[in-house]
Amino acid sequence: MVDDSERYDTEAFSLSVETPSPPDRRGARRHLTILRVGKLVSGESQELCLIRNISAGGIMAHVYLPHEEGERIVVEMKGGHQLSGTIRWVKDDHIGAQFDTPINVEQVLAADPVAPGTRPRAPRLDITRDARIRVRDVVGKARILHLSQGGARLETGQAIPIGETIIVTIQGFEPRQAIVRWVNDEQYGLEFPQTISLHEFMSGLQNDA
Protein backbone atom coordinates (compact mmCIF):
# COMPACT_ATOMS: atom_id res chain seq x y z
CA MET A 1 0.00 0.00 0.00
CA VAL A 2 1.24 3.49 -0.83
CA ASP A 3 1.11 6.11 1.91
CA ASP A 4 0.07 9.29 0.11
CA SER A 5 -0.48 11.85 2.83
CA GLU A 6 -0.34 15.60 2.30
CA ARG A 7 3.40 15.68 3.06
CA TYR A 8 4.14 15.13 -0.64
CA ASP A 9 5.08 18.75 -1.20
CA THR A 10 8.88 18.53 -1.01
CA GLU A 11 10.55 17.22 -4.11
CA ALA A 12 13.74 17.11 -6.11
CA PHE A 13 13.86 16.62 -9.85
CA SER A 14 16.11 16.13 -12.85
CA LEU A 15 16.65 18.28 -15.92
CA SER A 16 17.54 15.17 -17.92
CA VAL A 17 15.61 14.57 -21.14
CA GLU A 18 15.74 10.80 -20.48
CA THR A 19 12.75 8.82 -19.21
CA PRO A 20 13.24 7.86 -15.51
CA SER A 21 14.36 4.25 -15.06
CA PRO A 22 12.36 1.51 -13.31
CA PRO A 23 12.61 1.50 -9.49
CA ASP A 24 15.60 -0.31 -7.98
CA ARG A 25 14.66 -1.78 -4.61
CA ARG A 26 18.31 -1.78 -3.45
CA GLY A 27 18.39 2.00 -3.78
CA ALA A 28 14.72 2.78 -3.44
CA ARG A 29 15.13 5.64 -0.98
CA ARG A 30 17.69 7.32 -3.20
CA HIS A 31 15.29 7.26 -6.18
CA LEU A 32 12.12 8.56 -4.47
CA THR A 33 12.66 12.08 -5.76
CA ILE A 34 9.01 13.19 -5.85
CA LEU A 35 5.69 12.04 -4.45
CA ARG A 36 2.80 13.90 -6.04
CA VAL A 37 -0.63 12.78 -7.16
CA GLY A 38 -1.58 13.31 -10.80
CA LYS A 39 -4.46 12.37 -13.10
CA LEU A 40 -3.54 9.86 -15.80
CA VAL A 41 -5.74 9.54 -18.89
CA SER A 42 -5.32 6.80 -21.50
CA GLY A 43 -8.03 6.54 -24.16
CA GLU A 44 -11.33 6.28 -22.28
CA SER A 45 -9.60 5.28 -19.02
CA GLN A 46 -8.93 7.67 -16.13
CA GLU A 47 -7.12 7.13 -12.86
CA LEU A 48 -5.05 8.89 -10.23
CA CYS A 49 -1.37 7.97 -10.11
CA LEU A 50 1.48 8.70 -7.72
CA ILE A 51 4.35 10.38 -9.56
CA ARG A 52 7.62 9.20 -8.01
CA ASN A 53 10.16 10.75 -10.36
CA ILE A 54 10.02 13.49 -12.96
CA SER A 55 12.56 14.89 -15.39
CA ALA A 56 12.44 17.23 -18.35
CA GLY A 57 12.00 14.14 -20.52
CA GLY A 58 9.47 12.00 -18.65
CA ILE A 59 8.06 10.53 -15.46
CA MET A 60 8.02 7.37 -13.38
CA ALA A 61 4.66 6.74 -11.71
CA HIS A 62 2.90 4.23 -9.46
CA VAL A 63 -0.34 3.24 -11.23
CA TYR A 64 -3.44 1.28 -10.26
CA LEU A 65 -4.71 0.12 -13.67
CA PRO A 66 -2.94 -2.14 -16.22
CA HIS A 67 -0.90 -0.42 -18.94
CA GLU A 68 1.27 -1.46 -21.89
CA GLU A 69 4.46 -0.24 -23.55
CA GLY A 70 3.70 2.13 -26.42
CA GLU A 71 0.46 3.33 -24.84
CA ARG A 72 -0.35 7.02 -25.28
CA ILE A 73 -1.17 8.90 -22.06
CA VAL A 74 -1.83 12.39 -20.72
CA VAL A 75 -0.85 13.26 -17.14
CA GLU A 76 -2.49 16.25 -15.46
CA MET A 77 -0.60 17.78 -12.53
CA LYS A 78 -2.05 19.60 -9.50
CA GLY A 79 -1.29 22.98 -11.06
CA GLY A 80 -3.32 22.10 -14.17
CA HIS A 81 -0.42 21.32 -16.54
CA GLN A 82 -1.24 18.51 -18.99
CA LEU A 83 1.73 16.44 -20.12
CA SER A 84 1.31 14.09 -23.09
CA GLY A 85 3.65 11.20 -23.75
CA THR A 86 4.20 7.51 -24.44
CA ILE A 87 4.76 4.66 -21.98
CA ARG A 88 8.27 3.27 -22.55
CA TRP A 89 8.35 0.58 -19.86
CA VAL A 90 6.05 -1.22 -17.41
CA LYS A 91 7.30 -2.96 -14.27
CA ASP A 92 4.78 -4.35 -11.76
CA ASP A 93 2.68 -1.35 -10.69
CA HIS A 94 5.06 1.28 -12.11
CA ILE A 95 5.37 2.85 -15.54
CA GLY A 96 7.95 5.07 -17.20
CA ALA A 97 6.66 7.54 -19.80
CA GLN A 98 8.51 9.80 -22.20
CA PHE A 99 7.04 13.26 -22.86
CA ASP A 100 6.37 14.32 -26.43
CA THR A 101 8.54 17.39 -25.86
CA PRO A 102 10.85 18.30 -22.93
CA ILE A 103 9.16 20.29 -20.17
CA ASN A 104 10.13 23.06 -17.77
CA VAL A 105 10.11 21.00 -14.56
CA GLU A 106 10.06 23.94 -12.14
CA GLN A 107 7.09 25.49 -13.92
CA VAL A 108 5.15 22.23 -14.03
CA LEU A 109 5.71 21.49 -10.33
CA ALA A 110 4.64 24.99 -9.25
CA ALA A 111 1.02 24.63 -8.14
CA ASP A 112 -1.44 27.41 -8.88
CA PRO A 113 -1.57 30.02 -6.08
CA VAL A 114 -4.47 29.58 -3.68
CA ALA A 115 -6.18 31.87 -1.22
CA PRO A 116 -4.99 31.74 2.41
CA GLY A 117 -6.67 28.96 4.37
CA THR A 118 -7.60 26.92 1.27
CA ARG A 119 -6.04 23.85 -0.33
CA PRO A 120 -4.78 23.52 -3.92
CA ARG A 121 -7.39 21.76 -6.05
CA ALA A 122 -6.60 18.05 -6.30
CA PRO A 123 -6.79 16.34 -9.71
CA ARG A 124 -10.37 15.24 -10.32
CA LEU A 125 -11.88 12.44 -12.38
CA ASP A 126 -14.97 12.84 -14.56
CA ILE A 127 -17.15 9.98 -13.37
CA THR A 128 -20.85 9.23 -12.98
CA ARG A 129 -21.67 7.24 -9.87
CA ASP A 130 -24.74 6.82 -7.67
CA ALA A 131 -24.68 8.24 -4.15
CA ARG A 132 -26.84 8.81 -1.10
CA ILE A 133 -26.82 11.94 1.00
CA ARG A 134 -28.02 12.66 4.50
CA VAL A 135 -28.81 16.30 5.27
CA ARG A 136 -29.56 16.42 8.99
CA ASP A 137 -32.37 13.82 9.28
CA VAL A 138 -33.32 13.71 5.59
CA VAL A 139 -31.87 10.99 3.34
CA GLY A 140 -31.99 11.33 -0.43
CA LYS A 141 -30.55 10.04 -3.69
CA ALA A 142 -27.81 11.82 -5.63
CA ARG A 143 -25.35 11.36 -8.45
CA ILE A 144 -21.63 12.14 -8.47
CA LEU A 145 -20.35 13.91 -11.62
CA HIS A 146 -16.74 14.74 -10.63
CA LEU A 147 -14.67 13.21 -7.84
CA SER A 148 -11.28 14.05 -6.35
CA GLN A 149 -9.49 13.22 -3.12
CA GLY A 150 -10.64 16.54 -1.70
CA GLY A 151 -14.20 16.89 -2.92
CA ALA A 152 -16.90 16.17 -5.48
CA ARG A 153 -19.52 17.67 -7.76
CA LEU A 154 -22.90 16.24 -6.84
CA GLU A 155 -26.31 16.43 -8.51
CA THR A 156 -29.51 16.06 -6.52
CA GLY A 157 -33.05 17.40 -6.42
CA GLN A 158 -32.75 17.87 -2.67
CA ALA A 159 -32.20 21.52 -1.69
CA ILE A 160 -29.04 22.03 0.41
CA PRO A 161 -27.81 25.44 1.61
CA ILE A 162 -24.22 26.58 1.13
CA GLY A 163 -22.14 25.84 4.23
CA GLU A 164 -24.24 22.84 5.25
CA THR A 165 -22.34 19.75 6.47
CA ILE A 166 -23.77 16.54 5.07
CA ILE A 167 -22.96 12.83 4.96
CA VAL A 168 -22.41 11.45 1.46
CA THR A 169 -22.12 7.76 0.62
CA ILE A 170 -20.68 7.24 -2.85
CA GLN A 171 -21.03 3.87 -4.55
CA GLY A 172 -17.90 1.87 -3.66
CA PHE A 173 -16.85 4.18 -0.80
CA GLU A 174 -17.50 4.43 2.91
CA PRO A 175 -19.81 7.25 4.13
CA ARG A 176 -17.94 10.51 4.66
CA GLN A 177 -18.56 14.03 5.82
CA ALA A 178 -18.72 16.82 3.23
CA ILE A 179 -19.32 20.56 3.28
CA VAL A 180 -21.36 22.31 0.57
CA ARG A 181 -19.17 25.09 -0.90
CA TRP A 182 -21.25 26.19 -3.92
CA VAL A 183 -24.62 25.61 -5.58
CA ASN A 184 -25.62 25.85 -9.26
CA ASP A 185 -29.23 24.79 -9.88
CA GLU A 186 -29.28 21.12 -8.77
CA GLN A 187 -25.49 20.72 -8.74
CA TYR A 188 -23.43 21.14 -5.58
CA GLY A 189 -19.72 21.49 -4.95
CA LEU A 190 -18.58 19.44 -1.95
CA GLU A 191 -15.37 19.67 0.06
CA PHE A 192 -14.22 16.71 2.14
CA PRO A 193 -12.70 17.91 5.45
CA GLN A 194 -10.73 14.64 5.52
CA THR A 195 -8.94 13.97 2.24
CA ILE A 196 -9.46 10.51 0.70
CA SER A 197 -6.18 8.59 0.61
CA LEU A 198 -4.98 7.61 -2.86
CA HIS A 199 -5.22 3.90 -2.06
CA GLU A 200 -8.81 4.26 -0.80
CA PHE A 201 -9.72 6.46 -3.77
CA MET A 202 -8.56 4.00 -6.42
CA SER A 203 -9.88 0.99 -4.49
CA GLY A 204 -13.30 2.66 -4.26
CA LEU A 205 -13.40 3.37 -7.99
CA GLN A 206 -12.68 -0.28 -8.72
CA ASN A 207 -15.41 -1.38 -6.31
CA ASP A 208 -18.77 -1.51 -8.08
CA ALA A 209 -20.64 -2.76 -5.03
XYZ file of C-alpha atoms in Angstrom:
209
model
C 0.000 0.000 0.000
C 1.240 3.490 -0.830
C 1.111 6.112 1.912
C 0.074 9.286 0.112
C -0.478 11.854 2.832
C -0.341 15.604 2.300
C 3.403 15.680 3.061
C 4.140 15.133 -0.638
C 5.082 18.753 -1.200
C 8.879 18.528 -1.006
C 10.550 17.223 -4.113
C 13.740 17.111 -6.111
C 13.859 16.620 -9.851
C 16.111 16.129 -12.851
C 16.651 18.281 -15.919
C 17.540 15.172 -17.924
C 15.612 14.568 -21.136
C 15.742 10.805 -20.480
C 12.754 8.820 -19.205
C 13.236 7.855 -15.513
C 14.365 4.247 -15.056
C 12.361 1.508 -13.311
C 12.615 1.503 -9.486
C 15.600 -0.312 -7.984
C 14.661 -1.785 -4.607
C 18.307 -1.779 -3.446
C 18.385 1.996 -3.782
C 14.715 2.776 -3.442
C 15.133 5.645 -0.981
C 17.691 7.316 -3.202
C 15.290 7.259 -6.181
C 12.124 8.565 -4.470
C 12.657 12.082 -5.762
C 9.009 13.187 -5.850
C 5.688 12.043 -4.455
C 2.803 13.902 -6.037
C -0.633 12.782 -7.160
C -1.584 13.313 -10.805
C -4.457 12.373 -13.101
C -3.538 9.856 -15.795
C -5.737 9.537 -18.892
C -5.320 6.802 -21.497
C -8.028 6.542 -24.159
C -11.330 6.279 -22.278
C -9.603 5.283 -19.022
C -8.933 7.673 -16.126
C -7.117 7.125 -12.856
C -5.055 8.889 -10.228
C -1.374 7.973 -10.105
C 1.485 8.703 -7.717
C 4.347 10.378 -9.559
C 7.624 9.197 -8.014
C 10.161 10.747 -10.362
C 10.021 13.492 -12.964
C 12.559 14.889 -15.389
C 12.440 17.226 -18.352
C 11.998 14.143 -20.518
C 9.472 12.000 -18.646
C 8.060 10.528 -15.459
C 8.021 7.368 -13.379
C 4.655 6.740 -11.713
C 2.905 4.227 -9.462
C -0.337 3.238 -11.232
C -3.441 1.276 -10.259
C -4.714 0.116 -13.668
C -2.944 -2.143 -16.219
C -0.900 -0.418 -18.941
C 1.272 -1.460 -21.894
C 4.459 -0.237 -23.546
C 3.701 2.127 -26.420
C 0.459 3.327 -24.838
C -0.352 7.019 -25.280
C -1.167 8.897 -22.063
C -1.830 12.389 -20.723
C -0.847 13.259 -17.144
C -2.491 16.254 -15.462
C -0.600 17.782 -12.533
C -2.054 19.598 -9.504
C -1.291 22.981 -11.061
C -3.316 22.105 -14.172
C -0.424 21.321 -16.538
C -1.242 18.512 -18.987
C 1.728 16.435 -20.125
C 1.309 14.087 -23.091
C 3.647 11.205 -23.752
C 4.198 7.508 -24.438
C 4.761 4.664 -21.978
C 8.266 3.267 -22.553
C 8.347 0.582 -19.860
C 6.048 -1.215 -17.413
C 7.301 -2.964 -14.266
C 4.779 -4.348 -11.763
C 2.676 -1.350 -10.689
C 5.064 1.280 -12.105
C 5.369 2.847 -15.536
C 7.946 5.068 -17.204
C 6.659 7.538 -19.799
C 8.512 9.799 -22.201
C 7.037 13.259 -22.855
C 6.369 14.320 -26.433
C 8.537 17.394 -25.856
C 10.852 18.302 -22.929
C 9.155 20.289 -20.170
C 10.133 23.061 -17.772
C 10.114 21.003 -14.563
C 10.059 23.941 -12.135
C 7.092 25.488 -13.918
C 5.151 22.231 -14.028
C 5.707 21.493 -10.326
C 4.636 24.993 -9.253
C 1.017 24.632 -8.140
C -1.438 27.410 -8.876
C -1.575 30.017 -6.076
C -4.468 29.578 -3.684
C -6.182 31.869 -1.218
C -4.986 31.741 2.413
C -6.665 28.962 4.365
C -7.596 26.918 1.267
C -6.040 23.853 -0.333
C -4.777 23.525 -3.924
C -7.390 21.755 -6.048
C -6.596 18.055 -6.300
C -6.789 16.337 -9.712
C -10.370 15.243 -10.318
C -11.884 12.440 -12.383
C -14.971 12.842 -14.564
C -17.149 9.981 -13.367
C -20.849 9.232 -12.979
C -21.672 7.239 -9.866
C -24.740 6.819 -7.668
C -24.677 8.240 -4.152
C -26.835 8.805 -1.102
C -26.817 11.945 0.996
C -28.021 12.664 4.502
C -28.814 16.299 5.273
C -29.562 16.423 8.990
C -32.368 13.825 9.279
C -33.324 13.711 5.589
C -31.866 10.989 3.345
C -31.988 11.328 -0.435
C -30.552 10.038 -3.694
C -27.806 11.817 -5.629
C -25.353 11.356 -8.454
C -21.631 12.144 -8.474
C -20.345 13.915 -11.623
C -16.735 14.741 -10.626
C -14.667 13.213 -7.843
C -11.275 14.051 -6.350
C -9.490 13.217 -3.116
C -10.640 16.537 -1.695
C -14.203 16.892 -2.920
C -16.895 16.175 -5.485
C -19.520 17.675 -7.760
C -22.897 16.237 -6.840
C -26.306 16.433 -8.510
C -29.511 16.056 -6.517
C -33.050 17.398 -6.424
C -32.752 17.873 -2.666
C -32.195 21.517 -1.692
C -29.042 22.033 0.409
C -27.811 25.439 1.614
C -24.221 26.576 1.132
C -22.144 25.845 4.231
C -24.236 22.836 5.246
C -22.338 19.750 6.472
C -23.774 16.539 5.065
C -22.955 12.830 4.963
C -22.405 11.451 1.462
C -22.125 7.763 0.624
C -20.683 7.243 -2.851
C -21.026 3.868 -4.551
C -17.898 1.874 -3.665
C -16.847 4.185 -0.803
C -17.503 4.426 2.912
C -19.810 7.249 4.131
C -17.943 10.505 4.655
C -18.557 14.031 5.821
C -18.722 16.817 3.234
C -19.320 20.563 3.283
C -21.356 22.314 0.569
C -19.173 25.086 -0.905
C -21.247 26.187 -3.917
C -24.624 25.611 -5.576
C -25.617 25.851 -9.257
C -29.226 24.787 -9.878
C -29.278 21.120 -8.773
C -25.494 20.724 -8.745
C -23.435 21.144 -5.580
C -19.720 21.495 -4.946
C -18.582 19.435 -1.949
C -15.370 19.669 0.060
C -14.218 16.708 2.141
C -12.701 17.909 5.450
C -10.732 14.645 5.523
C -8.943 13.966 2.235
C -9.460 10.513 0.697
C -6.184 8.593 0.613
C -4.976 7.615 -2.856
C -5.222 3.903 -2.059
C -8.812 4.260 -0.799
C -9.722 6.463 -3.772
C -8.556 4.004 -6.417
C -9.876 0.985 -4.491
C -13.295 2.655 -4.261
C -13.400 3.374 -7.986
C -12.685 -0.283 -8.721
C -15.411 -1.382 -6.307
C -18.770 -1.509 -8.083
C -20.636 -2.765 -5.027
